[in-house]
Structures are given as structure tokens and as C-alpha cells.
């Protein structure tokens, strides 16, 4: 004789597969987040490599007074457009057009001040709200290097070593790997991959509880020779199964996109192995089970499908909070993080992406913390369905 909860599971899966709207939303959520992360990172790569491909466009006023400076700018792939004298409103109007990154204006007294060994004034005009302001670092670097060269030459002319300008020599050694920088940079994006676990099962969880209660088909199920626990477990496993499949496919697509992107262009890398990804998917299976159990426990208290949908949608904000807040606080990885659903999955994936060996304990904590909460939600739902007072409430 077949286990009764398997019969319920088969029935719920069959009804879900018939719902094309629910399947369409499932496909959209599976593709949306990996493609969104890939699109954001691709745009960062394009912005980082654009100065190398296209160069930096600047306008120069009075550039003939400093031919050495102009040559150094050109050597850094900075394209110069010579302009006649302009007043401040004209410079502002030119920057608003965003045809140039900055305007470099040398004062009329630049040459006289330079030969008199007085500070020669150079004005750098730019728009900090422009998208091209990131390219300004190239121009700023050339100006600072030009100033150091002039200072060194003048000191030598007076018999003083230019080394006196740098009494302390600081050498920096970065021991961080590109993999660790990648995990820290996109840690919030990693958390986004697990939030859809609550979306994949929402339609099935709500329809199989509040929807059936509204249609009065839930009473018919309870009149059958099956325990309430069989009904709850069957509905729970059906919703959880959809979420598990969705999360697994989503993580696989995201992993493929991150492997394909040239992250090295922005100093990042993605070295997560497929074997590690399989372990993450296994540990995240209980997150899907918790999401389904929580939504069923909430939806079963609603009298209508719309009421349950609103209630479940509001509670979906809760798992988003730790995923966004904790990375912003720059908190070091701690053991308690593996006990918080969604945050534990995010932390697990981030640490593995760094190329670190974390052992089996974090996997176990991530797996069983969500499983324990899922069982508590199932226990609550079972007690709720056993209540005659609940079933008689319309």
C-alpha cells in the first residue's frame, strides 16, 4: 500500500504542473537573478576597460604653455582637445554635454610662474555626477606625477636630493587573492540567489492551503481516511520540491555565468568548483523546505487565496534583511551566521568562493538549522489542521 503522503504529493505536483502561470513565474525567477547579477558585473567590466579601449577625453585651455604636461597626458592614453579661453559658464555647459571627462585650464600666468619657480596654477574642472568621473583618476595621476617631476628637478638644480621629498618609503603588500576580493565584493549578490527559495514555492504553498480552503476542497481531503500529518507532509514536500529544483537550476546558471565572465578585468575571479556547488545545493535543500513549511503555516490561517498571498508576500521581507544588513556592517564571519537561514547559505557560498577549506561543520549547521525550523512550522500546521474550531471557521 502506497504511503498516503506520497499520494498527496503526487496530486499537488500534478496540479502545479497544470498551472502554466505558476510554471512561467518559476522560469522567470530562475533566470532573472543570475542574469541580473551577470548584467551588473558585465557593466562593471565594461566601465573598467573602457578607458583602455577608448582613452580619456579631456579639453585643455592654454595647453601650449606646458608641452611636457601635454605629452605625459597623451602617453597615458588621454585624448586632448585644445580650446580657446572660456569662462566658467561656458566650461559648465561643456561638461554638462558629457562629451569630455574634464576640462584642464592653465592660468595665463602659468609660464611666468613656472619660470619664476612659483606655484603655477592649473584648474581641473569636472562633473562629479557624470558617469565618466571614474576616468578622472588617470588625469589626476598625471598631474601629480608632473608636479613631483618638477619638484625633483628644482631640488637637483639647488644641489638637494629629491629623496628628501619622501623621507618615509612605504611598500604595500596585498596578500588578498582575487577569489577573496570577489567573494567580498559580490557577497550581497550571492545572498540574492537564495531569496527566490521563498518565491518558487509560494504559489503551490498558498494554493494548496488557503486556495483549497476557499474552494472548500480542503474539507473533502480531511474527510478521507488520511491523517492531517499525511496531508500536510504531502503538500509541504510538493512545494519544497519545486523550490529545491528552482534553487539548484538557478545556482547552476549563476555559476556558469560567473565562470564565463572575464572578472579578471576588474581584479576579481570566480573559482568555485562544481563539486563545491553541489554541496551548497545540498545544504540549501533544507532552506527550500523551511520556505515551503513557513508559507504553508502562514497561508493556512488565511480564509482566502488573496489574503494568504498578501500575508506570505509581506513575510518574505524578513530573509532579505540579514542578507543586506550584515554585509554592510562588515562583520567578520562567525559561527552564528551559519545558524540563520539565507544568511547561512550566503556565508557558506562566500567562504567557498574564497577558496578556503571550511570543513563539514558549516554545512551541517546550514543544513540542520533550516531543517529544524521547517519541522517546527510543519508541527504547527498539523496542530492547526487538527483543530475543529479552525475547520468550522468560515
Coordinates of C-alpha atoms in Angstrom, one line a residue:
X1 CA 0.0 0.0 0.0
X2 CA 1.4 3.3 -1.0
X3 CA 2.2 5.8 1.7
X4 CA -0.6 8.3 1.9
X5 CA 1.5 11.5 1.9
X6 CA 3.0 10.3 -1.4
X7 CA -0.4 10.3 -2.9
X8 CA -1.0 13.8 -1.8
X9 CA 2.5 14.8 -3.1
X10 CA 1.7 13.4 -6.5
X11 CA -1.7 15.1 -6.6
X12 CA -0.1 18.5 -5.7
X13 CA 2.7 18.2 -8.2
X14 CA 0.2 17.2 -11.0
X15 CA -1.9 20.3 -10.2
X16 CA 1.1 22.6 -10.1
X17 CA 2.3 21.3 -13.5
X18 CA -1.1 22.1 -15.0
X19 CA -0.8 25.7 -13.8
X20 CA 1.1 27.4 -16.6
X21 CA 1.1 30.7 -14.8
X22 CA 2.9 29.2 -11.8
X23 CA 5.4 27.5 -14.1
X24 CA 6.0 30.7 -16.0
X25 CA 6.8 32.6 -12.8
X26 CA 9.1 29.8 -11.8
X27 CA 11.1 30.0 -15.0
X28 CA 11.2 33.8 -14.7
X29 CA 12.6 33.8 -11.2
X30 CA 15.1 31.0 -12.1
X31 CA 16.6 33.1 -14.9
X32 CA 16.1 36.6 -13.5
X33 CA 18.6 36.8 -10.7
X34 CA 21.5 35.1 -12.4
X35 CA 21.0 37.2 -15.5
X36 CA 20.7 40.3 -13.3
X37 CA 24.0 39.6 -11.5
X38 CA 25.7 38.8 -14.7
X39 CA 24.4 42.0 -16.3
X40 CA 25.6 44.2 -13.4
X41 CA 29.1 42.6 -13.4
X42 CA 29.3 42.9 -17.2
X43 CA 28.6 46.6 -16.9
X44 CA 31.3 47.0 -14.3
X45 CA 33.8 45.2 -16.6
X46 CA 32.8 47.5 -19.5
X47 CA 33.3 50.6 -17.4
X48 CA 36.6 49.4 -16.1
X49 CA 38.0 48.5 -19.5
X50 CA 36.5 51.5 -21.5
X51 CA 39.4 53.9 -20.7
X52 CA 41.9 51.3 -22.0
X53 CA 40.0 50.8 -25.2
X54 CA 38.7 54.3 -25.9
X55 CA 41.0 56.5 -23.9
X56 CA 40.0 59.5 -21.8
X57 CA 38.7 62.6 -23.5
X58 CA 39.6 66.0 -21.9
X59 CA 39.6 69.6 -23.1
X60 CA 42.6 71.8 -22.4
X61 CA 42.8 75.6 -22.3
X62 CA 46.2 77.1 -22.5
X63 CA 48.0 73.8 -23.1
X64 CA 50.7 75.3 -25.2
X65 CA 52.3 76.7 -22.0
X66 CA 53.1 73.2 -20.8
X67 CA 54.2 71.0 -23.7
X68 CA 55.8 68.4 -21.3
X69 CA 52.5 68.0 -19.4
X70 CA 50.6 67.6 -22.7
X71 CA 53.0 64.8 -23.8
X72 CA 52.6 63.0 -20.5
X73 CA 48.8 63.1 -20.8
X74 CA 49.0 61.6 -24.3
X75 CA 51.3 58.8 -23.1
X76 CA 48.6 57.8 -20.6
X77 CA 46.0 57.3 -23.5
X78 CA 44.4 60.7 -22.7
X79 CA 43.0 62.4 -25.8
X80 CA 43.4 66.2 -25.7
X81 CA 41.2 68.7 -27.4
X82 CA 42.7 72.2 -27.5
X83 CA 40.2 75.0 -26.8
X84 CA 40.4 78.8 -26.7
X85 CA 39.9 80.7 -23.5
X86 CA 36.5 80.0 -21.9
X87 CA 34.7 81.5 -18.9
X88 CA 33.1 79.5 -16.1
X89 CA 29.5 79.3 -17.6
X90 CA 31.0 78.0 -20.9
X91 CA 33.0 75.3 -19.1
X92 CA 30.0 74.2 -17.1
X93 CA 27.9 74.0 -20.3
X94 CA 30.6 71.9 -22.0
X95 CA 30.8 69.5 -19.0
X96 CA 27.0 69.1 -19.0
X97 CA 27.2 67.8 -22.5
X98 CA 29.4 64.9 -21.2
X99 CA 31.5 64.9 -24.4
X100 CA 34.7 65.3 -22.3
X101 CA 35.6 63.8 -18.9
X102 CA 37.2 67.1 -17.6
X103 CA 38.4 70.5 -18.6
X104 CA 42.0 71.4 -17.8
X105 CA 42.6 75.1 -17.7
X106 CA 46.1 76.6 -17.3
X107 CA 46.1 80.1 -16.0
X108 CA 47.6 82.9 -18.2
X109 CA 50.4 83.4 -15.7
X110 CA 51.3 79.7 -15.8
X111 CA 54.5 80.1 -17.8
X112 CA 55.7 83.1 -15.9
X113 CA 55.0 81.4 -12.5
X114 CA 56.8 78.3 -13.8
X115 CA 59.9 80.1 -14.8
X116 CA 59.9 82.2 -11.6
X117 CA 59.7 78.9 -9.6
X118 CA 56.4 79.9 -8.1
X119 CA 53.3 77.6 -7.9
X120 CA 51.8 77.5 -11.4
X121 CA 48.1 77.3 -11.2
X122 CA 46.2 74.5 -13.1
X123 CA 42.4 74.2 -12.8
X124 CA 40.7 70.8 -13.2
X125 CA 37.0 71.2 -13.9
X126 CA 34.8 68.1 -13.8
X127 CA 31.3 67.0 -13.1
X128 CA 31.2 64.5 -10.2
X129 CA 27.6 63.4 -11.2
X130 CA 28.8 62.3 -14.6
X131 CA 29.2 58.6 -15.5
X132 CA 32.7 59.3 -16.8
X133 CA 34.0 60.7 -13.5
X134 CA 35.7 57.3 -12.9
X135 CA 38.1 58.1 -15.7
X136 CA 39.3 61.2 -13.8
X137 CA 41.9 59.1 -11.9
X138 CA 44.1 58.9 -15.0
X139 CA 44.2 62.7 -15.3
X140 CA 44.8 63.2 -11.6
X141 CA 47.7 60.7 -11.6
X142 CA 49.5 62.5 -14.5
X143 CA 49.1 65.9 -12.8
X144 CA 50.5 64.6 -9.5
X145 CA 53.4 62.9 -11.3
X146 CA 54.1 66.0 -13.3
X147 CA 54.3 68.1 -10.1
X148 CA 56.7 65.6 -8.5
X149 CA 59.0 65.7 -11.5
X150 CA 59.2 69.5 -11.5
X151 CA 59.9 69.5 -7.7
X152 CA 62.6 66.9 -8.1
X153 CA 64.3 68.8 -11.0
X154 CA 64.3 72.0 -8.9
X155 CA 65.8 70.4 -5.9
X156 CA 68.6 68.9 -8.1
X157 CA 69.2 72.4 -9.5
X158 CA 69.9 73.6 -6.0
X159 CA 72.0 70.6 -5.1
X160 CA 69.4 68.8 -3.0
X161 CA 68.5 65.2 -3.5
X162 CA 64.8 64.6 -4.5
X163 CA 64.8 61.8 -2.0
X164 CA 64.2 64.4 0.7
X165 CA 60.7 64.7 -0.6
X166 CA 60.0 61.2 0.6
X167 CA 61.6 60.7 4.0
X168 CA 59.5 57.6 4.6
X169 CA 59.2 54.9 1.9
X170 CA 56.1 52.8 2.3
X171 CA 55.9 49.5 0.5
X172 CA 52.5 47.8 0.3
X173 CA 52.0 44.1 0.0
X174 CA 48.4 42.8 -0.7
X175 CA 48.1 39.2 0.4
X176 CA 44.4 39.0 -0.6
X177 CA 43.6 36.8 -3.5
X178 CA 41.4 37.7 -6.4
X179 CA 39.0 35.0 -5.2
X180 CA 38.7 36.5 -1.7
X181 CA 38.1 40.0 -3.2
X182 CA 35.5 38.6 -5.5
X183 CA 33.6 37.0 -2.6
X184 CA 33.7 40.2 -0.5
X185 CA 32.7 42.4 -3.5
X186 CA 29.7 40.4 -4.6
X187 CA 28.7 39.0 -1.2
X188 CA 25.3 40.8 -1.3
X189 CA 24.7 39.5 -4.8
X190 CA 25.3 35.9 -3.5
X191 CA 22.6 36.3 -1.0
X192 CA 20.1 37.3 -3.7
X193 CA 20.5 33.8 -5.2
X194 CA 18.8 32.2 -2.2
X195 CA 15.9 34.6 -1.6
X196 CA 13.9 33.1 -4.6
X197 CA 13.6 29.9 -2.5
X198 CA 10.6 31.6 -0.9
X199 CA 9.2 32.6 -4.3
X200 CA 9.5 29.3 -6.1
X201 CA 7.2 27.5 -3.6
X202 CA 4.8 30.4 -2.8
X203 CA 2.2 29.7 -5.5
X204 CA 1.9 26.0 -4.6
X205 CA 2.0 26.6 -0.8
X206 CA -0.8 29.2 -0.9
X207 CA -3.0 27.4 -3.4
X208 CA -2.8 24.0 -1.6
X209 CA -3.9 25.5 1.7
X210 CA -5.8 28.8 1.5
X211 CA -6.8 28.2 -2.0
X212 CA -8.3 24.8 -1.2
X213 CA -9.9 26.2 2.0
X214 CA -11.6 28.9 -0.1
X215 CA -12.8 26.3 -2.6
X216 CA -13.9 24.0 0.2
X217 CA -11.9 21.2 -1.2
X218 CA -9.7 21.0 1.9
X219 CA -12.7 19.7 4.0
X220 CA -13.1 16.9 1.4
X221 CA -9.5 15.9 1.8
X222 CA -9.8 15.9 5.6
X223 CA -12.8 13.6 5.3
X224 CA -10.7 11.0 3.6
X225 CA -9.0 8.1 5.5
X226 CA -5.8 10.0 5.9
X227 CA -4.2 11.7 8.9
X228 CA -3.7 15.5 8.8
X229 CA 0.0 14.9 9.0
X230 CA -0.1 12.9 5.7
X231 CA -1.9 15.8 4.1
X232 CA 0.5 18.5 5.4
X233 CA 3.6 16.5 4.6
X234 CA 2.4 15.8 1.1
X235 CA 1.6 19.5 0.4
X236 CA 4.8 20.6 2.1
X237 CA 7.1 18.2 0.1
X238 CA 5.4 19.3 -3.2
X239 CA 6.1 22.9 -2.5
X240 CA 9.6 22.2 -1.2
X241 CA 10.4 20.1 -4.2
X242 CA 9.6 22.9 -6.6
X243 CA 11.8 25.3 -4.6
X244 CA 14.7 22.8 -4.5
X245 CA 14.6 22.3 -8.2
X246 CA 14.4 26.1 -8.8
X247 CA 17.3 26.9 -6.5
X248 CA 19.5 24.2 -7.9
X249 CA 18.9 25.3 -11.5
X250 CA 19.3 28.9 -10.6
X251 CA 22.7 28.4 -8.8
X252 CA 23.9 26.3 -11.7
X253 CA 23.1 29.0 -14.2
X254 CA 24.7 31.7 -12.0
X255 CA 27.8 29.6 -11.6
X256 CA 28.1 29.2 -15.3
X257 CA 27.7 32.9 -15.9
X258 CA 30.3 33.9 -13.3
X259 CA 32.7 31.3 -14.8
X260 CA 32.2 32.8 -18.2
X261 CA 32.6 36.5 -17.3
X262 CA 36.1 37.9 -17.6
X263 CA 36.2 39.0 -13.9
X264 CA 39.9 39.3 -14.1
X265 CA 39.4 42.7 -15.9
X266 CA 38.2 44.2 -12.6
X267 CA 40.5 42.3 -10.3
X268 CA 38.1 39.5 -9.4
X269 CA 37.7 35.8 -10.1
X270 CA 35.2 33.0 -9.5
X271 CA 37.0 29.8 -8.6
X272 CA 34.1 27.8 -7.1
X273 CA 34.3 24.2 -8.3
X274 CA 31.2 22.3 -9.5
X275 CA 31.7 19.8 -6.6
X276 CA 31.5 22.7 -4.1
X277 CA 28.4 24.0 -5.8
X278 CA 26.8 20.6 -5.4
X279 CA 27.5 20.7 -1.7
X280 CA 26.0 24.2 -1.4
X281 CA 22.9 23.0 -3.3
X282 CA 22.6 20.0 -0.9
X283 CA 22.9 22.2 2.2
X284 CA 20.4 24.7 0.7
X285 CA 17.7 22.0 0.2
X286 CA 16.5 22.5 3.7
X287 CA 16.2 26.2 3.1
X288 CA 13.6 25.4 0.4
X289 CA 11.9 23.0 2.9
X290 CA 11.8 25.8 5.5
X291 CA 10.5 28.3 3.0
X292 CA 7.7 25.9 2.0
X293 CA 6.8 25.0 5.6
X294 CA 6.7 28.6 6.7
X295 CA 4.5 29.7 3.8
X296 CA 2.1 26.8 4.4
X297 CA 1.9 27.6 8.1
X298 CA 1.1 31.2 7.3
X299 CA -1.3 30.6 4.4
X300 CA -3.3 28.0 6.3
X301 CA -4.5 30.8 8.7
X302 CA -5.9 32.8 5.8
X303 CA -9.5 32.4 4.7
X304 CA -8.9 33.4 1.1
X305 CA -6.2 33.0 -1.5
X306 CA -5.6 36.7 -1.8
X307 CA -5.3 37.1 1.9
X308 CA -2.8 34.4 2.1
X309 CA -0.8 35.7 -0.8
X310 CA -0.6 39.2 0.9
X311 CA 0.5 37.7 4.2
X312 CA 3.2 35.5 2.6
X313 CA 4.5 38.3 0.5
X314 CA 5.0 40.6 3.5
X315 CA 6.9 38.0 5.4
X316 CA 9.3 37.4 2.5
X317 CA 10.9 40.7 3.5
X318 CA 12.3 39.0 6.7
X319 CA 15.0 36.9 4.9
X320 CA 16.1 39.9 2.9
X321 CA 17.2 41.9 6.0
X322 CA 20.2 39.9 7.2
X323 CA 21.4 39.3 3.6
X324 CA 21.7 43.1 3.0
X325 CA 22.4 44.4 6.5
X326 CA 25.2 42.0 7.6
X327 CA 27.5 42.7 4.6
X328 CA 27.0 46.4 5.0
X329 CA 28.2 46.2 8.7
X330 CA 31.5 44.5 7.6
X331 CA 31.1 41.8 10.3
X332 CA 33.7 39.1 10.2
X333 CA 32.5 35.6 9.5
X334 CA 31.3 34.0 12.7
X335 CA 29.8 30.6 13.7
X336 CA 26.3 32.1 14.4
X337 CA 26.0 33.2 10.8
X338 CA 25.6 29.5 9.8
X339 CA 22.5 29.3 12.1
X340 CA 20.5 32.0 10.3
X341 CA 18.5 30.8 7.2
X342 CA 19.5 32.6 4.0
X343 CA 22.4 34.3 5.7
X344 CA 24.0 30.9 6.4
X345 CA 23.7 29.9 2.7
X346 CA 25.1 33.2 1.6
X347 CA 28.0 32.9 4.1
X348 CA 28.7 29.3 3.0
X349 CA 28.8 30.2 -0.7
X350 CA 31.0 33.3 0.0
X351 CA 33.6 31.3 2.1
X352 CA 33.8 28.6 -0.6
X353 CA 34.2 31.2 -3.3
X354 CA 37.3 32.5 -1.4
X355 CA 38.9 29.1 -2.0
X356 CA 39.0 28.3 1.7
X357 CA 38.5 24.9 3.4
X358 CA 35.7 25.4 5.9
X359 CA 35.2 21.8 7.0
X360 CA 31.9 19.9 7.4
X361 CA 30.5 21.8 10.4
X362 CA 29.3 24.9 8.5
X363 CA 27.5 22.6 6.0
X364 CA 25.9 20.7 8.9
X365 CA 24.8 23.9 10.7
X366 CA 23.4 25.4 7.5
X367 CA 21.5 22.1 6.7
X368 CA 20.0 21.4 10.2
X369 CA 19.2 25.0 11.3
X370 CA 16.8 25.4 8.4
X371 CA 15.5 21.8 8.8
X372 CA 14.7 22.4 12.5
X373 CA 12.7 25.5 11.7
X374 CA 10.9 23.7 8.9
X375 CA 9.9 20.8 11.2
X376 CA 8.6 23.4 13.8
X377 CA 6.4 25.0 11.1
X378 CA 5.1 21.6 9.9
X379 CA 4.3 20.7 13.5
X380 CA 2.4 24.0 14.0
X381 CA 0.4 23.4 10.7
X382 CA -0.5 19.9 11.7
X383 CA -1.9 21.1 15.1
X384 CA -3.8 23.8 13.3
X385 CA -5.5 21.3 10.9
X386 CA -6.5 19.1 13.8
X387 CA -8.5 21.9 15.3
X388 CA -12.2 21.6 14.6
X389 CA -12.6 25.2 15.6
X390 CA -10.3 26.2 12.8
X391 CA -12.1 24.0 10.2
X392 CA -15.5 25.3 11.2
X393 CA -14.4 28.9 10.8
X394 CA -15.6 30.5 7.6

